[in-house]
Coordinates of C-alpha atoms in Angstrom, one line a residue:
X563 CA -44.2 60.6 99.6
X564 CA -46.3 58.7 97.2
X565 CA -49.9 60.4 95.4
X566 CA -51.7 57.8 93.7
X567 CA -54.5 59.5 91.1
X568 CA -57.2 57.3 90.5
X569 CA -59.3 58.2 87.2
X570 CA -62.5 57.0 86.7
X571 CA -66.1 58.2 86.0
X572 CA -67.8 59.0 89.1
X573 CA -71.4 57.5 88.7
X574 CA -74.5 59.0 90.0
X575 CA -76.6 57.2 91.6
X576 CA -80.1 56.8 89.9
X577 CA -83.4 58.1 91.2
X578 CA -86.4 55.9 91.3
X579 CA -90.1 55.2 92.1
X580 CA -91.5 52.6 93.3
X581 CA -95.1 51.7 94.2
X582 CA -96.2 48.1 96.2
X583 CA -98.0 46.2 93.9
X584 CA -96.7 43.1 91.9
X585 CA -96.4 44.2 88.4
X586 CA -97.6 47.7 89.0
X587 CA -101.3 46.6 88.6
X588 CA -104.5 46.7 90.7
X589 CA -107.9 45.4 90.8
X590 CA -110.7 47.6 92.1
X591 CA -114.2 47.7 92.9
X592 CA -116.4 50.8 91.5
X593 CA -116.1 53.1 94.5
X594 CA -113.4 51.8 96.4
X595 CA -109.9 54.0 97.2
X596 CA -106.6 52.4 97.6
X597 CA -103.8 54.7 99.0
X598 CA -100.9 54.2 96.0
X599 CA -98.0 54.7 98.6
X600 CA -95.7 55.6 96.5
X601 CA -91.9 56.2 97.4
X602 CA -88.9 57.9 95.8
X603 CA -85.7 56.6 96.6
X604 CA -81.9 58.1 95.3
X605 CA -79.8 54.7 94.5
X606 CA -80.7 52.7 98.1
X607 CA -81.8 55.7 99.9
X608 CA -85.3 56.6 100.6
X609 CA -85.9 60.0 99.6
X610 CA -88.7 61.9 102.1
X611 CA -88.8 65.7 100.0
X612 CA -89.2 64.7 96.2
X613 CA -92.0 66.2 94.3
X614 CA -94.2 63.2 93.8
X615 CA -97.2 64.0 90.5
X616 CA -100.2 61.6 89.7
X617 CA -101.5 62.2 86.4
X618 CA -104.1 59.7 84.7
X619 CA -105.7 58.5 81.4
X620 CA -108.9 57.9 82.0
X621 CA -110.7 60.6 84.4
X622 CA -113.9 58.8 84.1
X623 CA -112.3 55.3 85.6
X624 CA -110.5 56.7 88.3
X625 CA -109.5 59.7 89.9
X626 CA -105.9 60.1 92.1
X627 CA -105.7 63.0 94.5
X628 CA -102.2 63.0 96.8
X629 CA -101.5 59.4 95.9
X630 CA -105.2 58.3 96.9
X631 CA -106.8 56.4 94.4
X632 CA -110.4 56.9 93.6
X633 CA -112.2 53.8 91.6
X634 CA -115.7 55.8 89.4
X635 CA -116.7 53.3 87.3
X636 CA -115.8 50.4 85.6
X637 CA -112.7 50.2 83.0
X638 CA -109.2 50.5 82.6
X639 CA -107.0 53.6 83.2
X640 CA -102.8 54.3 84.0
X641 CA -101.3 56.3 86.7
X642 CA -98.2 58.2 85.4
X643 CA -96.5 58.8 89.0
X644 CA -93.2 61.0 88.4
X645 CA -90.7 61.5 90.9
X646 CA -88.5 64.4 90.7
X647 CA -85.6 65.4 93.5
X648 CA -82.5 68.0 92.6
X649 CA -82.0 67.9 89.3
X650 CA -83.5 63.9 88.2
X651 CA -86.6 63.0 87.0
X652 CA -88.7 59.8 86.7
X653 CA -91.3 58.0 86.3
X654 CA -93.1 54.8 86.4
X655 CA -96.8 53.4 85.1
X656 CA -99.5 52.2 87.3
X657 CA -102.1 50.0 85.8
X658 CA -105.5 49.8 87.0
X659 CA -108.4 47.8 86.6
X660 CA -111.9 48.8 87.7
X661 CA -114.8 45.7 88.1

C-alpha cells in the first residue's frame, strides 16, 4: 500500500461582478432607462442567488431601482453595484454619463 499526502493551499475561488459595457461606462439621454444587467459569478460559475445592491453618487443624475437605470438630468454620476454570496463580497464601479 502506498498514501501519497499532497500539501498545498487549497485556493478559493473569487467572486465577481460583472456588468456589459466596455470600460464600465455609459452614455445616456435625459430620461432614458438602460437595464444594468448585472451578473455575479463564483470563479467561472454564474451565480443566480447573490444579493445584488445599487447605490449611487449623484441622485439628481440618475436614479437605479433593481438594476434599472434611470437618466434625470444631465451630468455625471457612479453606480457602486456590490455582489455578495456566502461569505464574499464585492464590488465594481459603473460610470455614467447623462447628455
Amino acid at each position: 500500500i502506498c498514501i501519497i499526502k499532497v500539501a498545498g493551499k487549497v485556493t478559493m475561488p473569487m467572486l465577481s461582478v460583472v456588468v456589459p459595457y466596455e470600460a464600465n461606462s455609459i452614455t445616456m439621454y435625459a430620461n432614458e432607462t438602460l437595464n444594468l444587467k448585472a451578473s455575479v459569478k463564483l470563479g467561472d460559475t454564474v451565480v443566480e442567488d447573490a444579493q445584488v445592491t445599487y447605490n449611487v453618487n449623484a441622485g439628481d443624475v440618475i436614479s437605479v431601482e433593481n438594476g434599472v437605470i434611470t437618466a434625470k438630468s444631465a451630468g455625471s454620476a457612479t453606480v457602486i453595484v456590490t455582489a455578495t454570496y456566502e461569505d464574499q463580497t464585492t464590488s465594481i464601479m459603473v460610470y455614467v454619463t447623462v447628455i
